[in-house]
Amino acid sequence: MPATTNTLDPLHFPLWGSRLIEASAGTGKTFTLALLYIRLVLGHGRTDEGATAFARPLTPPEILVVTFTEAATKELRERIRARLVEAAELFSEPSSSAEAQPIKDPLKALRQDYPPEHWPSCAHRLRLAAEWMDEAMIATIHGWCQRMLHEHAFATGGLFERTLVTDQEELIAETLRDYWRKHCYGRPLAEARCIREVAASPEALQGKLSEWLKRRDAQLCFKGQPLDGDCLQAALATRIGQREAEDEARRLWREHREAIEEQLVTLRPNLNGKVHGSAQLEGFKKVFANIGAWSEGAEAPTQLKRFARGAFEFKQNAPVQTEPEHPVYDALATWQQTLKAADATNPNAPPSLEACLLAHTVHWLAEELPRRLRIRAEMGFDELLSELAAALTPADDSPSAQSQAASLAATIRRQFPVALIDEFQDTDPIQYRIFDAIYQVAANDPDTALVMIGDPKQSIYAFRGADIHAYLAARQATTGRHATLATNFRSTEAMVTACNRFFGHAEAQPRGAFRFGANANAADHPAPENPI
């Protein structure tokens, strides 16, 4: 768990600027979020030097609360409503002399920050907020983006009416069939054969792209660098060169098989039998049978590479240690060299044909799918995010485009001056880009508030859409403005100790627990090991 700086005091937590609350499961995240919501409704907190209050009291429609599932939004809405009602009832009660004693209940402690004559007005404001919760903006990230695209259709460049399509399988399959017709059917026979070795059909190609289709904002990379579709032609040329070299070696072996086998049988007593297949003649002939089948088109046996020029291995002190002469051994060496040059273990190897084909397909789909969705007046979950992100952070750096993006961000900030992001660890880069564009996380603007609440340990759950780099970017942008919920109400001490021991051991390894290196004591370590 990344280190934090302050244990959270929910009654004195600043409700302005951008802040990160790091909290494990079971530490009371929802309870804390509801209490912060009540404070925002009341305008609670200091307003002098060291202010903790937002600039003014807010109403539920002005407070954006984002979480990541529909079920969570319903639960969160009801939990917040219940806390507002509970707080309103508490503020409606008369004061008691017992309240002079230290108060542990946070709602009672909150009430103590107001003079008794202000309690009725606070109760009234809380009741109105509870009644207003049906209009509160508590939504999933996708639901909120859909609303923004609809309400700001002019600014985002979208259509006013579009159907949200939750299942795009058929559209994707249809688009890939068109890709296959356009980019595979017309190719020369040699290139088509190579492509079939990687993906025999549009359906097979769709299967290979299944992970990317879940995260279409992701880039396909090779050695840390994005792959574009231009590498496909070079990869095809490399694969064709391999096939031609293998075909030439096959032809020579097939046409001169008897002479080659006779030559090798004569040499056999001098060869290392373990390397070349067998120390016995019968076993040696079985190797020849397998090589003969390869020369007719079967898979190459493992021993074949040992008959390439320069790869023969002789017994120690063998009377003959000279490689035989025949063009087939040179042809095998040439073929093996083409394979080694493209082998993934070779640091200078280019990207594979499969990687290049997928990159070419991805680049085409990234343009074609949105175009087809626009024609059909449809959009999917990915388009909800990508279109709002594109409107807020346009690729066009012209003054007019940047001005329009800044105007849209300002409009959304006025609409939602405060945003509370629950389960922030599940945020991916494009989602973070949206919030960063609106609330300018690093700027720590006192006129707005962005509070991100999440469990940093869960930011490694890529299978759930999380992205540790997005989380660490937010953490870096909020340096000095971190807080943590330190008490875990679900875990036992033994379990916490075991987890810390496990991650502590991992962090001591060269790669570190999260592959950032074992540098936990350095101030600039992006994910230092810290007890739960």
JSON list of C-alpha atoms in Angstrom, two decimals, residues 109-253:
[
{"chain": "A", "resi": 109, "resn": "ALA", "atom": "CA", "xyz": [-19.31, 16.15, 17.16]},
{"chain": "A", "resi": 110, "resn": "LEU", "atom": "CA", "xyz": [-20.39, 17.87, 13.94]},
{"chain": "A", "resi": 111, "resn": "ARG", "atom": "CA", "xyz": [-23.41, 19.35, 15.68]},
{"chain": "A", "resi": 112, "resn": "GLN", "atom": "CA", "xyz": [-21.19, 20.70, 18.44]},
{"chain": "A", "resi": 113, "resn": "ASP", "atom": "CA", "xyz": [-19.42, 22.88, 15.84]},
{"chain": "A", "resi": 114, "resn": "TYR", "atom": "CA", "xyz": [-22.64, 24.93, 15.52]},
{"chain": "A", "resi": 115, "resn": "PRO", "atom": "CA", "xyz": [-24.33, 27.10, 18.17]},
{"chain": "A", "resi": 116, "resn": "PRO", "atom": "CA", "xyz": [-27.68, 25.58, 19.31]},
{"chain": "A", "resi": 117, "resn": "GLU", "atom": "CA", "xyz": [-29.59, 28.48, 17.73]},
{"chain": "A", "resi": 118, "resn": "HIS", "atom": "CA", "xyz": [-28.28, 27.36, 14.31]},
{"chain": "A", "resi": 119, "resn": "TRP", "atom": "CA", "xyz": [-29.40, 23.76, 14.73]},
{"chain": "A", "resi": 120, "resn": "PRO", "atom": "CA", "xyz": [-32.95, 24.24, 13.37]},
{"chain": "A", "resi": 121, "resn": "SER", "atom": "CA", "xyz": [-31.67, 25.84, 10.14]},
{"chain": "A", "resi": 122, "resn": "CYS", "atom": "CA", "xyz": [-29.09, 23.05, 9.76]},
{"chain": "A", "resi": 123, "resn": "ALA", "atom": "CA", "xyz": [-31.83, 20.44, 10.27]},
{"chain": "A", "resi": 124, "resn": "HIS", "atom": "CA", "xyz": [-33.96, 22.16, 7.64]},
{"chain": "A", "resi": 125, "resn": "ARG", "atom": "CA", "xyz": [-31.08, 22.18, 5.13]},
{"chain": "A", "resi": 126, "resn": "LEU", "atom": "CA", "xyz": [-30.35, 18.49, 5.78]},
{"chain": "A", "resi": 127, "resn": "ARG", "atom": "CA", "xyz": [-34.03, 17.50, 5.38]},
{"chain": "A", "resi": 128, "resn": "LEU", "atom": "CA", "xyz": [-34.24, 19.36, 2.07]},
{"chain": "A", "resi": 129, "resn": "ALA", "atom": "CA", "xyz": [-31.07, 17.60, 0.89]},
{"chain": "A", "resi": 130, "resn": "ALA", "atom": "CA", "xyz": [-32.52, 14.20, 1.86]},
{"chain": "A", "resi": 131, "resn": "GLU", "atom": "CA", "xyz": [-35.71, 14.98, -0.08]},
{"chain": "A", "resi": 132, "resn": "TRP", "atom": "CA", "xyz": [-33.57, 16.10, -3.01]},
{"chain": "A", "resi": 133, "resn": "MET", "atom": "CA", "xyz": [-31.55, 12.90, -3.24]},
{"chain": "A", "resi": 134, "resn": "ASP", "atom": "CA", "xyz": [-33.54, 11.53, -6.17]},
{"chain": "A", "resi": 135, "resn": "GLU", "atom": "CA", "xyz": [-32.02, 14.36, -8.23]},
{"chain": "A", "resi": 136, "resn": "ALA", "atom": "CA", "xyz": [-28.55, 13.96, -6.76]},
{"chain": "A", "resi": 137, "resn": "MET", "atom": "CA", "xyz": [-25.80, 13.23, -9.29]},
{"chain": "A", "resi": 138, "resn": "ILE", "atom": "CA", "xyz": [-24.68, 9.85, -7.96]},
{"chain": "A", "resi": 139, "resn": "ALA", "atom": "CA", "xyz": [-23.76, 7.77, -10.97]},
{"chain": "A", "resi": 140, "resn": "THR", "atom": "CA", "xyz": [-21.32, 5.39, -12.60]},
{"chain": "A", "resi": 141, "resn": "ILE", "atom": "CA", "xyz": [-18.61, 7.02, -14.67]},
{"chain": "A", "resi": 142, "resn": "HIS", "atom": "CA", "xyz": [-20.35, 5.81, -17.83]},
{"chain": "A", "resi": 143, "resn": "GLY", "atom": "CA", "xyz": [-23.76, 7.09, -16.74]},
{"chain": "A", "resi": 144, "resn": "TRP", "atom": "CA", "xyz": [-22.33, 10.51, -15.92]},
{"chain": "A", "resi": 145, "resn": "CYS", "atom": "CA", "xyz": [-20.41, 10.71, -19.23]},
{"chain": "A", "resi": 146, "resn": "GLN", "atom": "CA", "xyz": [-23.61, 9.83, -21.11]},
{"chain": "A", "resi": 147, "resn": "ARG", "atom": "CA", "xyz": [-25.41, 12.68, -19.40]},
{"chain": "A", "resi": 148, "resn": "MET", "atom": "CA", "xyz": [-22.58, 15.13, -20.15]},
{"chain": "A", "resi": 149, "resn": "LEU", "atom": "CA", "xyz": [-22.50, 14.14, -23.83]},
{"chain": "A", "resi": 150, "resn": "HIS", "atom": "CA", "xyz": [-26.26, 14.64, -24.07]},
{"chain": "A", "resi": 151, "resn": "GLU", "atom": "CA", "xyz": [-26.43, 17.91, -22.14]},
{"chain": "A", "resi": 152, "resn": "HIS", "atom": "CA", "xyz": [-23.39, 19.40, -23.88]},
{"chain": "A", "resi": 153, "resn": "ALA", "atom": "CA", "xyz": [-23.88, 17.95, -27.34]},
{"chain": "A", "resi": 154, "resn": "PHE", "atom": "CA", "xyz": [-22.80, 21.16, -29.10]},
{"chain": "A", "resi": 155, "resn": "ALA", "atom": "CA", "xyz": [-19.59, 21.45, -27.08]},
{"chain": "A", "resi": 156, "resn": "THR", "atom": "CA", "xyz": [-18.70, 17.76, -27.44]},
{"chain": "A", "resi": 157, "resn": "GLY", "atom": "CA", "xyz": [-19.56, 17.60, -31.14]},
{"chain": "A", "resi": 158, "resn": "GLY", "atom": "CA", "xyz": [-21.97, 14.69, -30.70]},
{"chain": "A", "resi": 159, "resn": "LEU", "atom": "CA", "xyz": [-25.53, 13.91, -31.68]},
{"chain": "A", "resi": 160, "resn": "PHE", "atom": "CA", "xyz": [-28.43, 14.92, -29.45]},
{"chain": "A", "resi": 161, "resn": "GLU", "atom": "CA", "xyz": [-30.04, 11.49, -29.61]},
{"chain": "A", "resi": 162, "resn": "ARG", "atom": "CA", "xyz": [-28.01, 8.28, -29.66]},
{"chain": "A", "resi": 163, "resn": "THR", "atom": "CA", "xyz": [-28.80, 4.79, -28.52]},
{"chain": "A", "resi": 164, "resn": "LEU", "atom": "CA", "xyz": [-26.52, 3.22, -25.94]},
{"chain": "A", "resi": 165, "resn": "VAL", "atom": "CA", "xyz": [-25.59, -0.26, -27.18]},
{"chain": "A", "resi": 166, "resn": "THR", "atom": "CA", "xyz": [-24.33, -2.47, -24.39]},
{"chain": "A", "resi": 167, "resn": "ASP", "atom": "CA", "xyz": [-23.47, -5.44, -26.63]},
{"chain": "A", "resi": 168, "resn": "GLN", "atom": "CA", "xyz": [-21.35, -4.62, -29.69]},
{"chain": "A", "resi": 169, "resn": "GLU", "atom": "CA", "xyz": [-20.29, -8.18, -30.50]},
{"chain": "A", "resi": 170, "resn": "GLU", "atom": "CA", "xyz": [-22.17, -8.34, -33.80]},
{"chain": "A", "resi": 171, "resn": "LEU", "atom": "CA", "xyz": [-21.00, -4.89, -34.94]},
{"chain": "A", "resi": 172, "resn": "ILE", "atom": "CA", "xyz": [-17.40, -5.81, -34.11]},
{"chain": "A", "resi": 173, "resn": "ALA", "atom": "CA", "xyz": [-17.72, -9.13, -35.96]},
{"chain": "A", "resi": 174, "resn": "GLU", "atom": "CA", "xyz": [-19.21, -7.38, -39.00]},
{"chain": "A", "resi": 175, "resn": "THR", "atom": "CA", "xyz": [-16.46, -4.74, -38.98]},
{"chain": "A", "resi": 176, "resn": "LEU", "atom": "CA", "xyz": [-13.73, -7.39, -38.73]},
{"chain": "A", "resi": 177, "resn": "ARG", "atom": "CA", "xyz": [-15.25, -9.29, -41.65]},
{"chain": "A", "resi": 178, "resn": "ASP", "atom": "CA", "xyz": [-15.00, -6.09, -43.67]},
{"chain": "A", "resi": 179, "resn": "TYR", "atom": "CA", "xyz": [-11.40, -5.65, -42.51]},
{"chain": "A", "resi": 180, "resn": "TRP", "atom": "CA", "xyz": [-10.66, -9.19, -43.69]},
{"chain": "A", "resi": 181, "resn": "ARG", "atom": "CA", "xyz": [-12.19, -8.49, -47.12]},
{"chain": "A", "resi": 182, "resn": "LYS", "atom": "CA", "xyz": [-10.38, -5.17, -47.51]},
{"chain": "A", "resi": 183, "resn": "HIS", "atom": "CA", "xyz": [-6.94, -6.00, -46.13]},
{"chain": "A", "resi": 184, "resn": "CYS", "atom": "CA", "xyz": [-6.53, -9.77, -46.54]},
{"chain": "A", "resi": 185, "resn": "TYR", "atom": "CA", "xyz": [-8.42, -10.99, -49.62]},
{"chain": "A", "resi": 186, "resn": "GLY", "atom": "CA", "xyz": [-6.45, -9.01, -52.19]},
{"chain": "A", "resi": 187, "resn": "ARG", "atom": "CA", "xyz": [-2.99, -9.89, -50.93]},
{"chain": "A", "resi": 188, "resn": "PRO", "atom": "CA", "xyz": [-0.49, -12.01, -52.89]},
{"chain": "A", "resi": 189, "resn": "LEU", "atom": "CA", "xyz": [-0.72, -15.72, -52.16]},
{"chain": "A", "resi": 190, "resn": "ALA", "atom": "CA", "xyz": [2.52, -15.79, -50.13]},
{"chain": "A", "resi": 191, "resn": "GLU", "atom": "CA", "xyz": [1.29, -12.98, -47.83]},
{"chain": "A", "resi": 192, "resn": "ALA", "atom": "CA", "xyz": [-2.15, -14.54, -47.49]},
{"chain": "A", "resi": 193, "resn": "ARG", "atom": "CA", "xyz": [-0.60, -17.85, -46.42]},
{"chain": "A", "resi": 194, "resn": "CYS", "atom": "CA", "xyz": [1.44, -16.06, -43.74]},
{"chain": "A", "resi": 195, "resn": "ILE", "atom": "CA", "xyz": [-1.61, -14.26, -42.38]},
{"chain": "A", "resi": 196, "resn": "ARG", "atom": "CA", "xyz": [-3.56, -17.54, -42.24]},
{"chain": "A", "resi": 197, "resn": "GLU", "atom": "CA", "xyz": [-0.80, -18.98, -40.06]},
{"chain": "A", "resi": 198, "resn": "VAL", "atom": "CA", "xyz": [-1.54, -16.24, -37.50]},
{"chain": "A", "resi": 199, "resn": "ALA", "atom": "CA", "xyz": [-5.32, -15.96, -37.85]},
{"chain": "A", "resi": 200, "resn": "ALA", "atom": "CA", "xyz": [-7.25, -18.27, -40.13]},
{"chain": "A", "resi": 201, "resn": "SER", "atom": "CA", "xyz": [-10.46, -16.19, -40.15]},
{"chain": "A", "resi": 202, "resn": "PRO", "atom": "CA", "xyz": [-12.05, -12.93, -38.96]},
{"chain": "A", "resi": 203, "resn": "GLU", "atom": "CA", "xyz": [-13.46, -14.89, -36.01]},
{"chain": "A", "resi": 204, "resn": "ALA", "atom": "CA", "xyz": [-9.98, -16.05, -35.03]},
{"chain": "A", "resi": 205, "resn": "LEU", "atom": "CA", "xyz": [-8.73, -12.46, -35.31]},
{"chain": "A", "resi": 206, "resn": "GLN", "atom": "CA", "xyz": [-11.56, -11.29, -33.05]},
{"chain": "A", "resi": 207, "resn": "GLY", "atom": "CA", "xyz": [-10.56, -13.88, -30.47]},
{"chain": "A", "resi": 208, "resn": "LYS", "atom": "CA", "xyz": [-6.97, -12.64, -30.47]},
{"chain": "A", "resi": 209, "resn": "LEU", "atom": "CA", "xyz": [-8.22, -9.08, -29.95]},
{"chain": "A", "resi": 210, "resn": "SER", "atom": "CA", "xyz": [-10.56, -9.98, -27.08]},
{"chain": "A", "resi": 211, "resn": "GLU", "atom": "CA", "xyz": [-8.43, -8.29, -24.39]},
{"chain": "A", "resi": 212, "resn": "TRP", "atom": "CA", "xyz": [-7.93, -5.11, -26.42]},
{"chain": "A", "resi": 213, "resn": "LEU", "atom": "CA", "xyz": [-11.66, -4.91, -27.17]},
{"chain": "A", "resi": 214, "resn": "LYS", "atom": "CA", "xyz": [-12.25, -4.62, -23.41]},
{"chain": "A", "resi": 215, "resn": "ARG", "atom": "CA", "xyz": [-9.86, -1.65, -23.22]},
{"chain": "A", "resi": 216, "resn": "ARG", "atom": "CA", "xyz": [-9.87, 0.12, -26.56]},
{"chain": "A", "resi": 217, "resn": "ASP", "atom": "CA", "xyz": [-7.94, 3.07, -25.16]},
{"chain": "A", "resi": 218, "resn": "ALA", "atom": "CA", "xyz": [-4.96, 0.75, -24.64]},
{"chain": "A", "resi": 219, "resn": "GLN", "atom": "CA", "xyz": [-2.06, 0.73, -27.08]},
{"chain": "A", "resi": 220, "resn": "LEU", "atom": "CA", "xyz": [-0.30, -2.35, -28.38]},
{"chain": "A", "resi": 221, "resn": "CYS", "atom": "CA", "xyz": [3.38, -1.92, -27.57]},
{"chain": "A", "resi": 222, "resn": "PHE", "atom": "CA", "xyz": [6.65, -3.60, -28.46]},
{"chain": "A", "resi": 223, "resn": "LYS", "atom": "CA", "xyz": [9.59, -3.11, -26.10]},
{"chain": "A", "resi": 224, "resn": "GLY", "atom": "CA", "xyz": [7.72, -0.27, -24.44]},
{"chain": "A", "resi": 225, "resn": "GLN", "atom": "CA", "xyz": [6.96, 1.60, -27.68]},
{"chain": "A", "resi": 226, "resn": "PRO", "atom": "CA", "xyz": [3.52, 1.83, -29.33]},
{"chain": "A", "resi": 227, "resn": "LEU", "atom": "CA", "xyz": [3.12, -0.33, -32.43]},
{"chain": "A", "resi": 228, "resn": "ASP", "atom": "CA", "xyz": [1.52, 1.22, -35.49]},
{"chain": "A", "resi": 229, "resn": "GLY", "atom": "CA", "xyz": [0.07, -0.68, -38.40]},
{"chain": "A", "resi": 230, "resn": "ASP", "atom": "CA", "xyz": [2.95, 0.20, -40.71]},
{"chain": "A", "resi": 231, "resn": "CYS", "atom": "CA", "xyz": [5.06, -2.66, -39.39]},
{"chain": "A", "resi": 232, "resn": "LEU", "atom": "CA", "xyz": [2.78, -5.28, -40.97]},
{"chain": "A", "resi": 233, "resn": "GLN", "atom": "CA", "xyz": [4.37, -5.20, -44.41]},
{"chain": "A", "resi": 234, "resn": "ALA", "atom": "CA", "xyz": [7.90, -5.58, -43.01]},
{"chain": "A", "resi": 235, "resn": "ALA", "atom": "CA", "xyz": [6.76, -8.46, -40.79]},
{"chain": "A", "resi": 236, "resn": "LEU", "atom": "CA", "xyz": [5.17, -10.18, -43.78]},
{"chain": "A", "resi": 237, "resn": "ALA", "atom": "CA", "xyz": [8.39, -9.78, -45.77]},
{"chain": "A", "resi": 238, "resn": "THR", "atom": "CA", "xyz": [10.35, -11.34, -42.88]},
{"chain": "A", "resi": 239, "resn": "ARG", "atom": "CA", "xyz": [7.95, -14.27, -42.60]},
{"chain": "A", "resi": 240, "resn": "ILE", "atom": "CA", "xyz": [7.98, -14.83, -46.37]},
{"chain": "A", "resi": 241, "resn": "GLY", "atom": "CA", "xyz": [11.80, -14.83, -46.24]},
{"chain": "A", "resi": 242, "resn": "GLN", "atom": "CA", "xyz": [11.66, -17.53, -43.57]},
{"chain": "A", "resi": 243, "resn": "ARG", "atom": "CA", "xyz": [9.21, -19.61, -45.61]},
{"chain": "A", "resi": 244, "resn": "GLU", "atom": "CA", "xyz": [11.29, -19.27, -48.78]},
{"chain": "A", "resi": 245, "resn": "ALA", "atom": "CA", "xyz": [14.44, -20.29, -46.91]},
{"chain": "A", "resi": 246, "resn": "GLU", "atom": "CA", "xyz": [12.66, -23.30, -45.43]},
{"chain": "A", "resi": 247, "resn": "ASP", "atom": "CA", "xyz": [11.15, -24.24, -48.79]},
{"chain": "A", "resi": 248, "resn": "GLU", "atom": "CA", "xyz": [14.60, -24.17, -50.39]},
{"chain": "A", "resi": 249, "resn": "ALA", "atom": "CA", "xyz": [16.04, -26.42, -47.67]},
{"chain": "A", "resi": 250, "resn": "ARG", "atom": "CA", "xyz": [13.05, -28.77, -48.05]},
{"chain": "A", "resi": 251, "resn": "ARG", "atom": "CA", "xyz": [13.53, -28.94, -51.81]},
{"chain": "A", "resi": 252, "resn": "LEU", "atom": "CA", "xyz": [17.21, -29.77, -51.55]},
{"chain": "A", "resi": 253, "resn": "TRP", "atom": "CA", "xyz": [16.63, -32.47, -48.93]}
]
